[in-house]
Amino acid sequence: MKKADKHKKILAAAIHVFGEKGFYNARISDIAKEAKVADGTIYLYFNNKHDILLTLFEEEIGKLIVQIKGAIAEEKDPRKMLKIFAHNHMKLVIEKKELAEVLQMELRQSSAPIKQYRNTSFADYINIISDIIHMGQEIKVFRSNLMPGVIKRAFFGALDEMSRLWILAPDNTYSMTECAEQITNIFLHGIVPAESH
Amino acid sequence: MKKADKHKKILAAAIHVFGEKGFYNARISDIAKEAKVADGTIYLYFNNKHDILLTLFEEEIGKLIVQIKGAIAEEKDPRKMLKIFAHNHMKLVIEKKELAEVLQMELRQSSAPIKQYRNTSFADYINIISDIIHMGQEIKVFRSNLMPGVIKRAFFGALDEMSRLWILAPDNTYSMTECAEQITNIFLHGIVPAESH
DNA sequence: TACTAAAATGAATGGTTATTCATTATTTAG
DNA sequence: CTAAATAATGAATAACCATTCATTTTAGTA
């Protein structure tokens, strides 16, 4: 097995174990067992336990950004782009449930190295939203008195909190597709009926 | 000092220490030092480290619920109630920064005892939102094709994600008052201008 | 004040686990 | 095929820290 493959294998195992038990309750030996390598082998590929988590953030969020940017690229209408973003986000949560769990749990930790990733990969991810908002404001399909920096966090936060429900109880009455639809609808048109605006 | 006072003192210290270092990096001796008691004393008031966290959830979220319900009680218009909720939530984050940090970090952990609190105190808190939505749908000031169970999570998630920015960097350009205002506005009226609905 | 019960103390214990490194296995090259 | 070099192993190490409990201090009472 090539070096890069083992690197991947260990990261995949880490996603599984961190997702299941959380970073602090996960043992290196759990990850080693899951990856079918010896405990010591992990230290040939990563400096320490934290390094595994940070590498995971960097590499996996990077992939998500590429994925979601690709999905949006063909669309020109910012309103539809927002909808595509929402659906894609939910799709990723479902397809990569364990990764989603790790990100939801560990990206909230406010230790110094985590803060760093809030400022790089993760920021890039939610800046996709503010780019869409900007675009919409330029061509006047979005109100320009709303701050993109607020909207991006609000929209992401809404999707994220909703997806948490599915992660905690996947057999839920709400389908994530329906949720993505409703959340986009709320953000675009509000919960107040059109005639009363 | 009365028993109840020492209980409070230890909990206050725990909020401080958990908020600063996170639950897993916090040592019992840190909490003891902060509360100015001996390590062993903590075990006269709490069963173990986890028990401190759970007690903290239960008691503190309980207070928040009372506080925010009081703030809303006088208002009849669900649109305004939503606004009051948002402002109050942000106010609580600012006034109880350390508690907010603990809740944001630890309520995301998906270990069994945490899941329990997602289902009790915390659920009560965000159900305040869905109650408002229901009310608004009854009197037709809110669209009834949107699910309260989705809106409550979306609204809370939006506020929560926005407040995280302030917690990580309190000297921020966005005022939390302005954010509460904008988020409520987005949820009520959408980001699309009124004429294009 | 003296005695007893309750509360508080903090050093010692014991379990846990990230990390290391001497040893073994595998790969590469001549 | 043989010998170096490279990679992998997993038992041993070395903290670390939650929890306990024998001892001391404080509070209550008569």
Short mmCIF file of C-alpha atoms (C1' of nucleotides) in Angstrom, two decimals:
data_model
loop_
_atom_site.label_atom_id
_atom_site.label_comp_id
_atom_site.label_asym_id
_atom_site.label_seq_id
_atom_site.Cartn_x
_atom_site.Cartn_y
_atom_site.Cartn_z
CA MET A 1 0.00 0.00 0.00
CA LYS A 2 1.27 3.43 -0.97
CA LYS A 3 1.97 6.11 1.61
CA ALA A 4 -0.88 8.30 0.44
CA ASP A 5 -3.32 5.40 0.74
CA LYS A 6 -2.42 4.73 4.34
CA HIS A 7 -2.73 8.41 5.10
CA LYS A 8 -6.26 8.29 3.69
CA LYS A 9 -7.08 5.09 5.49
CA ILE A 10 -6.08 6.55 8.84
CA LEU A 11 -8.04 9.74 8.20
CA ALA A 12 -11.11 7.75 7.21
CA ALA A 13 -10.81 5.75 10.41
CA ALA A 14 -10.41 8.96 12.40
CA ILE A 15 -13.58 10.43 10.91
CA HIS A 16 -15.43 7.29 11.93
CA VAL A 17 -14.09 7.21 15.47
CA PHE A 18 -14.22 10.96 16.15
CA GLY A 19 -17.75 11.05 14.76
CA GLU A 20 -18.83 8.25 17.03
CA LYS A 21 -17.14 9.16 20.31
CA GLY A 22 -16.00 12.75 19.89
CA PHE A 23 -12.40 13.85 19.80
CA TYR A 24 -11.65 13.61 23.50
CA ASN A 25 -13.23 10.22 24.04
CA ALA A 26 -11.58 8.74 20.98
CA ARG A 27 -8.44 6.75 21.66
CA ILE A 28 -5.54 6.54 19.26
CA SER A 29 -5.84 2.80 19.60
CA ASP A 30 -9.47 3.00 18.43
CA ILE A 31 -8.36 4.76 15.28
CA ALA A 32 -5.49 2.32 14.79
CA LYS A 33 -7.81 -0.64 15.16
CA GLU A 34 -10.35 0.83 12.74
CA ALA A 35 -7.60 1.57 10.21
CA LYS A 36 -6.04 -1.85 10.79
CA VAL A 37 -2.60 -0.54 11.65
CA ALA A 38 -0.55 -0.52 14.82
CA ASP A 39 -0.86 2.40 17.23
CA GLY A 40 2.68 3.48 16.47
CA THR A 41 2.07 3.59 12.74
CA ILE A 42 -0.26 6.53 13.14
CA TYR A 43 2.69 8.58 14.37
CA LEU A 44 4.54 7.93 11.13
CA TYR A 45 1.78 9.82 9.33
CA PHE A 46 0.65 12.41 11.87
CA ASN A 47 2.47 14.34 14.57
CA ASN A 48 -0.14 13.78 17.23
CA LYS A 49 -3.83 13.39 17.91
CA HIS A 50 -4.61 17.05 17.30
CA ASP A 51 -2.79 16.97 14.02
CA ILE A 52 -5.14 14.25 12.80
CA LEU A 53 -8.13 16.48 13.53
CA LEU A 54 -6.63 19.55 11.90
CA THR A 55 -5.55 17.63 8.81
CA LEU A 56 -9.04 16.22 8.61
CA PHE A 57 -10.55 19.72 8.74
CA GLU A 58 -8.26 21.07 6.10
CA GLU A 59 -8.54 18.23 3.62
CA GLU A 60 -12.22 17.42 4.02
CA ILE A 61 -13.58 20.97 4.07
CA GLY A 62 -11.42 21.61 1.03
CA LYS A 63 -13.25 18.82 -0.78
CA LEU A 64 -16.64 20.15 0.28
CA ILE A 65 -15.80 23.58 -1.09
CA VAL A 66 -14.81 22.15 -4.45
CA GLN A 67 -17.94 20.02 -4.52
CA ILE A 68 -20.36 22.79 -3.69
CA LYS A 69 -18.71 25.35 -5.93
CA GLY A 70 -19.05 22.91 -8.81
CA ALA A 71 -22.74 22.48 -8.10
CA ILE A 72 -23.34 26.23 -8.16
CA ALA A 73 -21.09 27.13 -11.07
CA GLU A 74 -23.64 26.59 -13.82
CA GLU A 75 -26.31 28.72 -12.23
CA LYS A 76 -26.57 32.47 -12.81
CA ASP A 77 -29.57 33.44 -10.68
CA PRO A 78 -28.42 34.13 -7.09
CA ARG A 79 -31.82 33.08 -5.75
CA LYS A 80 -31.41 29.67 -7.32
CA MET A 81 -27.77 29.49 -6.27
CA LEU A 82 -28.86 29.86 -2.66
CA LYS A 83 -31.30 27.03 -3.10
CA ILE A 84 -28.67 24.82 -4.68
CA PHE A 85 -26.29 25.61 -1.83
CA ALA A 86 -28.89 24.58 0.73
CA HIS A 87 -29.74 21.32 -1.04
CA ASN A 88 -26.10 20.51 -1.54
CA HIS A 89 -25.26 21.19 2.07
CA MET A 90 -27.97 18.84 3.25
CA LYS A 91 -26.89 16.24 0.72
CA LEU A 92 -23.36 16.38 2.07
CA VAL A 93 -24.59 15.98 5.63
CA ILE A 94 -26.48 12.86 4.65
CA GLU A 95 -23.78 11.38 2.45
CA LYS A 96 -20.99 12.14 4.89
CA LYS A 97 -22.80 11.78 8.15
CA GLU A 98 -19.75 10.92 10.22
CA LEU A 99 -17.75 13.82 8.85
CA ALA A 100 -20.70 16.12 9.49
CA GLU A 101 -20.80 14.96 13.09
CA VAL A 102 -17.11 15.64 13.57
CA LEU A 103 -17.39 19.09 12.07
CA GLN A 104 -20.48 19.99 14.06
CA MET A 105 -18.91 18.91 17.32
CA GLU A 106 -15.30 19.91 17.00
CA LEU A 107 -15.55 23.09 14.99
CA ARG A 108 -17.39 24.54 18.00
CA GLN A 109 -14.54 23.96 20.34
CA SER A 110 -12.86 27.26 21.01
CA SER A 111 -9.32 26.06 21.64
CA ALA A 112 -6.68 27.97 19.72
CA PRO A 113 -6.03 25.47 16.89
CA ILE A 114 -9.76 25.19 16.18
CA LYS A 115 -10.18 28.95 16.04
CA GLN A 116 -7.58 28.88 13.30
CA TYR A 117 -9.77 26.71 11.11
CA ARG A 118 -12.80 28.86 11.70
CA ASN A 119 -10.65 31.46 9.97
CA THR A 120 -9.48 29.51 6.96
CA SER A 121 -11.17 26.48 5.37
CA PHE A 122 -14.42 26.96 7.20
CA ALA A 123 -14.54 30.67 6.43
CA ASP A 124 -14.03 29.82 2.76
CA TYR A 125 -17.00 27.51 2.91
CA ILE A 126 -19.45 30.04 4.28
CA ASN A 127 -18.02 32.82 2.16
CA ILE A 128 -19.56 31.00 -0.77
CA ILE A 129 -22.86 32.20 0.67
CA SER A 130 -21.81 35.81 1.05
CA ASP A 131 -20.46 35.80 -2.51
CA ILE A 132 -23.92 34.77 -3.69
CA ILE A 133 -25.51 37.51 -1.61
CA HIS A 134 -23.17 40.12 -3.01
CA MET A 135 -23.96 39.03 -6.51
CA GLY A 136 -27.68 39.26 -5.81
CA GLN A 137 -27.34 42.71 -4.33
CA GLU A 138 -25.41 43.93 -7.36
CA ILE A 139 -28.18 42.94 -9.74
CA LYS A 140 -30.85 44.08 -7.27
CA VAL A 141 -32.56 40.77 -6.74
CA PHE A 142 -31.55 40.95 -3.05
CA ARG A 143 -32.15 43.89 -0.73
CA SER A 144 -28.95 45.82 -0.26
CA ASN A 145 -29.67 47.03 3.27
CA LEU A 146 -28.88 43.57 4.63
CA MET A 147 -25.28 42.74 5.47
CA PRO A 148 -23.82 39.75 3.60
CA GLY A 149 -21.70 38.98 6.66
CA VAL A 150 -24.85 38.54 8.70
CA ILE A 151 -26.80 36.65 6.07
CA LYS A 152 -24.05 34.14 5.43
CA ARG A 153 -23.86 33.19 9.09
CA ALA A 154 -27.61 33.19 9.54
CA PHE A 155 -28.15 30.98 6.51
CA PHE A 156 -25.39 28.58 7.41
CA GLY A 157 -26.53 28.50 11.04
CA ALA A 158 -30.07 27.71 10.00
CA LEU A 159 -29.00 24.80 7.80
CA ASP A 160 -26.56 23.56 10.38
CA GLU A 161 -29.00 23.53 13.28
CA MET A 162 -31.59 21.80 11.15
CA SER A 163 -29.16 19.17 9.97
CA ARG A 164 -28.21 18.43 13.56
CA LEU A 165 -31.66 17.04 14.11
CA TRP A 166 -31.17 14.59 11.29
CA ILE A 167 -27.76 13.57 12.57
CA LEU A 168 -29.07 12.89 16.06
CA ALA A 169 -32.17 11.10 14.78
CA PRO A 170 -31.84 10.16 11.09
CA ASP A 171 -35.22 8.44 10.97
CA ASN A 172 -36.95 11.74 11.22
CA THR A 173 -40.25 12.99 9.93
CA TYR A 174 -38.61 15.96 8.26
CA SER A 175 -36.88 15.12 5.03
CA MET A 176 -33.73 17.11 4.61
CA THR A 177 -34.73 17.98 1.06
CA GLU A 178 -37.93 19.53 2.33
CA CYS A 179 -35.98 21.36 5.01
CA ALA A 180 -33.52 22.82 2.51
CA GLU A 181 -36.49 23.96 0.48
CA GLN A 182 -38.27 25.60 3.40
CA ILE A 183 -35.17 27.30 4.75
CA THR A 184 -34.33 28.76 1.35
CA ASN A 185 -37.92 29.87 1.00
CA ILE A 186 -37.88 31.58 4.40
CA PHE A 187 -34.65 33.39 3.63
CA LEU A 188 -35.82 34.53 0.22
CA HIS A 189 -39.39 35.51 0.99
CA GLY A 190 -39.79 35.64 4.77
CA ILE A 191 -42.44 34.03 6.91
CA VAL A 192 -44.85 36.94 6.58
CA PRO A 193 -47.30 36.47 3.68
CA ALA A 194 -46.49 38.46 0.53
CA GLU A 195 -49.56 40.72 0.59
CA SER A 196 -48.69 42.15 4.02
CA HIS A 197 -45.22 43.42 3.10
CA MET B 1 -21.54 30.06 54.05
CA LYS B 2 -24.77 28.19 53.40
CA LYS B 3 -24.86 24.97 51.44
CA ALA B 4 -26.81 26.52 48.59
CA ASP B 5 -24.29 29.33 48.32
CA LYS B 6 -21.37 26.96 47.92
CA HIS B 7 -23.30 25.01 45.31
CA LYS B 8 -23.74 28.26 43.38
CA LYS B 9 -20.14 29.27 43.88
CA ILE B 10 -18.88 25.99 42.46
CA LEU B 11 -21.25 26.20 39.50
CA ALA B 12 -20.16 29.76 38.78
CA ALA B 13 -16.55 28.65 38.84
CA ALA B 14 -17.38 25.74 36.56
CA ILE B 15 -19.01 28.05 34.01
CA HIS B 16 -15.88 30.15 34.04
CA VAL B 17 -13.47 27.26 33.66
CA PHE B 18 -15.53 25.21 31.17
CA GLY B 19 -16.09 28.35 29.11
CA GLU B 20 -12.41 29.08 29.01
CA LYS B 21 -10.91 25.64 28.43
CA GLY B 22 -13.80 23.44 27.39
CA PHE B 23 -15.14 20.56 29.43
CA TYR B 24 -12.43 18.04 28.63
CA ASN B 25 -9.50 20.36 29.17
CA ALA B 26 -10.92 21.68 32.41
CA ARG B 27 -9.54 20.09 35.55
CA ILE B 28 -11.51 19.65 38.74
CA SER B 29 -8.64 21.38 40.48
CA ASP B 30 -9.12 24.40 38.19
CA ILE B 31 -12.73 24.67 39.25
CA ALA B 32 -11.80 24.16 42.89
CA LYS B 33 -9.19 26.88 42.72
CA GLU B 34 -11.58 29.28 41.01
CA ALA B 35 -14.27 28.54 43.61
CA LYS B 36 -11.71 28.76 46.42
CA VAL B 37 -12.50 25.33 47.83
CA ALA B 38 -10.54 22.10 48.06
CA ASP B 39 -10.77 19.57 45.25
CA GLY B 40 -12.57 17.12 47.49
CA THR B 41 -15.21 19.66 48.49
CA ILE B 42 -16.59 19.61 44.98
CA TYR B 43 -17.54 15.97 45.49
CA LEU B 44 -19.67 16.90 48.47
CA TYR B 45 -21.88 18.91 46.11
CA PHE B 46 -21.67 16.99 42.84
CA ASN B 47 -21.32 13.32 42.00
CA ASN B 48 -18.66 13.79 39.37
CA LYS B 49 -17.38 16.09 36.65
CA HIS B 50 -20.20 15.25 34.25
CA ASP B 51 -22.76 15.95 36.92
CA ILE B 52 -21.44 19.50 37.23
CA LEU B 53 -22.02 20.05 33.52
CA LEU B 54 -25.50 18.56 33.53
CA THR B 55 -26.57 20.50 36.62
CA LEU B 56 -25.26 23.62 34.97
CA PHE B 57 -27.33 22.94 31.84
CA GLU B 58 -30.47 22.27 33.77
CA GLU B 59 -30.28 25.20 36.16
CA GLU B 60 -28.93 27.83 33.80
CA ILE B 61 -31.10 27.08 30.80
CA GLY B 62 -34.03 27.06 33.20
CA LYS B 63 -33.19 30.63 34.17
CA LEU B 64 -32.86 31.68 30.54
CA ILE B 65 -36.29 30.32 29.75
CA VAL B 66 -37.87 32.23 32.60
CA GLN B 67 -36.04 35.38 31.60
CA ILE B 68 -36.99 35.27 27.94
CA LYS B 69 -40.58 34.24 28.55
CA GLY B 70 -40.93 37.22 30.82
CA ALA B 71 -39.62 39.51 28.13
CA ILE B 72 -42.12 38.23 25.61
CA ALA B 73 -45.15 37.97 27.87
CA GLU B 74 -46.40 41.50 27.44
CA GLU B 75 -46.34 41.42 23.66
CA LYS B 76 -49.28 40.20 21.58
CA ASP B 77 -47.99 40.55 18.03
CA PRO B 78 -46.04 37.40 17.05
CA ARG B 79 -43.88 39.43 14.65
CA LYS B 80 -42.75 41.62 17.51
CA MET B 81 -42.36 38.64 19.81
CA LEU B 82 -39.87 37.16 17.38
CA LYS B 83 -37.93 40.39 17.41
CA ILE B 84 -37.93 40.51 21.19
CA PHE B 85 -36.75 36.91 21.32
CA ALA B 86 -33.83 37.71 19.02
CA HIS B 87 -32.79 40.79 20.96
CA ASN B 88 -33.10 38.98 24.23
CA HIS B 89 -31.09 36.03 23.02
CA MET B 90 -28.26 38.29 21.93
CA LYS B 91 -28.45 40.21 25.17
CA LEU B 92 -28.08 36.98 27.12
CA VAL B 93 -25.07 35.97 25.05
CA ILE B 94 -23.38 39.26 25.84
CA GLU B 95 -24.32 39.36 29.50
CA LYS B 96 -23.47 35.73 30.12
CA LYS B 97 -20.63 35.26 27.71
CA GLU B 98 -18.99 32.40 29.57
CA LEU B 99 -22.23 30.48 29.91
CA ALA B 100 -22.93 31.04 26.23
CA GLU B 101 -19.53 29.60 25.38
CA VAL B 102 -20.15 26.51 27.47
CA LEU B 103 -23.56 25.95 25.92
CA GLN B 104 -22.31 26.49 22.38
CA MET B 105 -19.45 24.06 22.85
CA GLU B 106 -20.86 21.34 25.01
CA LEU B 107 -24.44 21.18 23.81
CA ARG B 108 -23.01 20.05 20.47
CA GLN B 109 -21.31 17.04 21.92
CA SER B 110 -23.29 13.99 20.99
CA SER B 111 -22.54 11.79 23.98
CA ALA B 112 -25.59 10.21 25.59
CA PRO B 113 -26.03 12.55 28.58
CA ILE B 114 -25.83 15.61 26.33
CA LYS B 115 -28.42 14.24 23.96
CA GLN B 116 -30.71 14.06 26.95
CA TYR B 117 -30.49 17.81 27.46
CA ARG B 118 -31.09 18.53 23.83
CA ASN B 119 -34.42 16.88 24.58
CA THR B 120 -35.43 18.68 27.75
CA SER B 121 -34.27 22.14 28.87
CA PHE B 122 -32.83 23.07 25.52
CA ALA B 123 -35.89 21.88 23.65
CA ASP B 124 -38.02 24.03 25.95
CA TYR B 125 -35.93 27.03 25.05
CA ILE B 126 -36.31 26.74 21.30
CA ASN B 127 -39.93 25.69 21.60
CA ILE B 128 -40.58 29.24 22.69
CA ILE B 129 -39.90 30.10 19.06
CA SER B 130 -42.23 27.49 17.61
CA ASP B 131 -44.97 28.62 20.00
CA ILE B 132 -44.65 32.11 18.59
CA ILE B 133 -44.78 30.73 15.03
CA HIS B 134 -47.91 28.73 15.79
CA MET B 135 -49.57 31.75 17.22
CA GLY B 136 -48.69 33.78 14.16
CA GLN B 137 -50.02 31.11 11.84
CA GLU B 138 -53.30 30.97 13.72
CA ILE B 139 -53.96 34.65 13.25
CA LYS B 140 -52.58 34.53 9.71
CA VAL B 141 -49.70 36.92 10.15
CA PHE B 142 -47.33 34.06 9.30
CA ARG B 143 -47.58 31.78 6.28
CA SER B 144 -48.99 28.46 7.30
CA ASN B 145 -47.18 26.36 4.70
CA LEU B 146 -43.96 26.67 6.69
CA MET B 147 -43.29 24.13 9.41
CA PRO B 148 -42.80 25.58 12.90
CA GLY B 149 -40.37 22.75 13.65
CA VAL B 150 -38.16 23.93 10.82
CA ILE B 151 -38.50 27.64 11.54
CA LYS B 152 -37.64 27.31 15.21
CA ARG B 153 -34.38 25.53 14.43
CA ALA B 154 -33.53 27.81 11.53
CA PHE B 155 -34.13 30.93 13.62
CA PHE B 156 -32.24 29.65 16.62
CA GLY B 157 -29.42 28.39 14.40
CA ALA B 158 -29.13 31.76 12.71
CA LEU B 159 -28.89 33.64 16.01
CA ASP B 160 -26.53 31.08 17.44
CA GLU B 161 -24.08 31.11 14.57
CA MET B 162 -24.07 34.89 14.52
CA SER B 163 -23.47 35.10 18.24
CA ARG B 164 -20.53 32.76 17.92
CA LEU B 165 -18.69 35.44 15.99
CA TRP B 166 -19.13 37.86 18.85
CA ILE B 167 -17.99 35.28 21.38
CA LEU B 168 -14.84 34.48 19.43
CA ALA B 169 -14.11 38.14 18.73
CA PRO B 170 -16.17 40.45 20.96
CA ASP B 171 -14.59 43.62 19.56
CA ASN B 172 -16.42 43.11 16.33
CA THR B 173 -17.73 45.52 13.75
CA TYR B 174 -21.19 44.00 13.92
CA SER B 175 -23.22 45.05 16.92
CA MET B 176 -25.30 42.21 18.23
CA THR B 177 -28.30 44.53 18.42
CA GLU B 178 -28.00 45.26 14.73
CA CYS B 179 -27.59 41.56 14.03
CA ALA B 180 -30.72 40.63 15.97
CA GLU B 181 -32.55 43.28 14.00
CA GLN B 182 -31.30 42.08 10.63
CA ILE B 183 -31.92 38.42 11.34
CA THR B 184 -35.48 39.08 12.48
CA ASN B 185 -36.00 41.22 9.40
CA ILE B 186 -34.70 38.47 7.12
CA PHE B 187 -36.95 35.88 8.72
CA LEU B 188 -40.02 38.09 8.58
CA HIS B 189 -39.62 39.60 5.14
CA GLY B 190 -36.96 37.66 3.28
CA ILE B 191 -33.94 38.99 1.45
CA VAL B 192 -35.81 39.48 -1.81
CA PRO B 193 -37.23 43.01 -2.15
CA ALA B 194 -40.96 43.32 -1.47
CA GLU B 195 -42.01 44.35 -4.98
CA SER B 196 -40.67 41.14 -6.55
CA HIS B 197 -42.66 38.73 -4.40
"C1'" DT C 1 -16.54 26.11 77.67
"C1'" DA C 2 -16.63 21.35 76.00
"C1'" DC C 3 -18.47 18.03 73.22
"C1'" DT C 4 -20.43 16.19 68.94
"C1'" DA C 5 -21.74 16.32 64.33
"C1'" DA C 6 -21.10 18.17 59.97
"C1'" DA C 7 -18.17 20.12 56.55
"C1'" DA C 8 -13.90 20.79 54.41
"C1'" DT C 9 -9.30 19.54 53.26
"C1'" DG C 10 -5.62 17.87 50.08
"C1'" DA C 11 -2.36 14.14 49.64
"C1'" DA C 12 -2.50 9.52 47.90
"C1'" DT C 13 -4.56 6.22 44.72
"C1'" DG C 14 -5.55 4.06 40.55
"C1'" DG C 15 -7.00 3.94 36.01
"C1'" DT C 16 -6.39 5.78 31.56
"C1'" DT C 17 -3.96 6.69 27.28
"C1'" DA C 18 -0.89 9.58 24.14
"C1'" DT C 19 3.50 8.89 22.68
"C1'" DT C 20 8.04 6.59 22.17
"C1'" DC C 21 11.37 3.39 20.52
"C1'" DA C 22 13.79 -1.12 20.38
"C1'" DT C 23 12.64 -4.85 17.58
"C1'" DT C 24 10.75 -7.12 13.47
"C1'" DA C 25 9.07 -7.24 8.79
"C1'" DT C 26 9.06 -5.58 4.22
"C1'" DT C 27 10.76 -3.28 0.23
"C1'" DT C 28 14.28 -1.69 -2.80
"C1'" DA C 29 18.52 -1.83 -5.30
"C1'" DG C 30 22.72 -3.72 -6.79
"C1'" DC D 1 20.04 -13.55 -3.91
"C1'" DT D 2 21.84 -10.30 -0.32
"C1'" DA D 3 22.23 -6.27 2.05
"C1'" DA D 4 20.89 -1.90 3.13
"C1'" DA D 5 17.09 1.17 3.82
"C1'" DT D 6 12.50 1.95 4.86
"C1'" DA D 7 8.19 0.98 7.19
"C1'" DA D 8 5.46 -1.19 10.68
"C1'" DT D 9 4.79 -3.10 15.13
"C1'" DG D 10 3.09 -3.07 19.93
"C1'" DA D 11 4.85 -3.35 24.59
"C1'" DA D 12 6.70 -0.07 27.82
"C1'" DT D 13 6.83 4.66 29.44
"C1'" DA D 14 5.40 8.68 31.54
"C1'" DA D 15 2.26 11.86 32.38
"C1'" DC D 16 -2.13 13.23 33.67
"C1'" DC D 17 -6.09 13.91 36.60
"C1'" DA D 18 -10.78 12.29 38.53
"C1'" DT D 19 -11.94 10.49 42.62
"C1'" DT D 20 -11.38 8.82 47.45
"C1'" DC D 21 -10.85 9.04 52.34
"C1'" DA D 22 -8.13 9.59 56.70
"C1'" DT D 23 -7.43 13.69 59.02
"C1'" DT D 24 -8.43 18.43 60.40
"C1'" DT D 25 -11.37 22.36 60.90
"C1'" DT D 26 -15.65 24.57 61.75
"C1'" DA D 27 -20.38 25.04 63.47
"C1'" DG D 28 -23.95 23.90 66.52
"C1'" DT D 29 -25.66 22.98 71.08
"C1'" DA D 30 -26.23 22.60 75.97
#
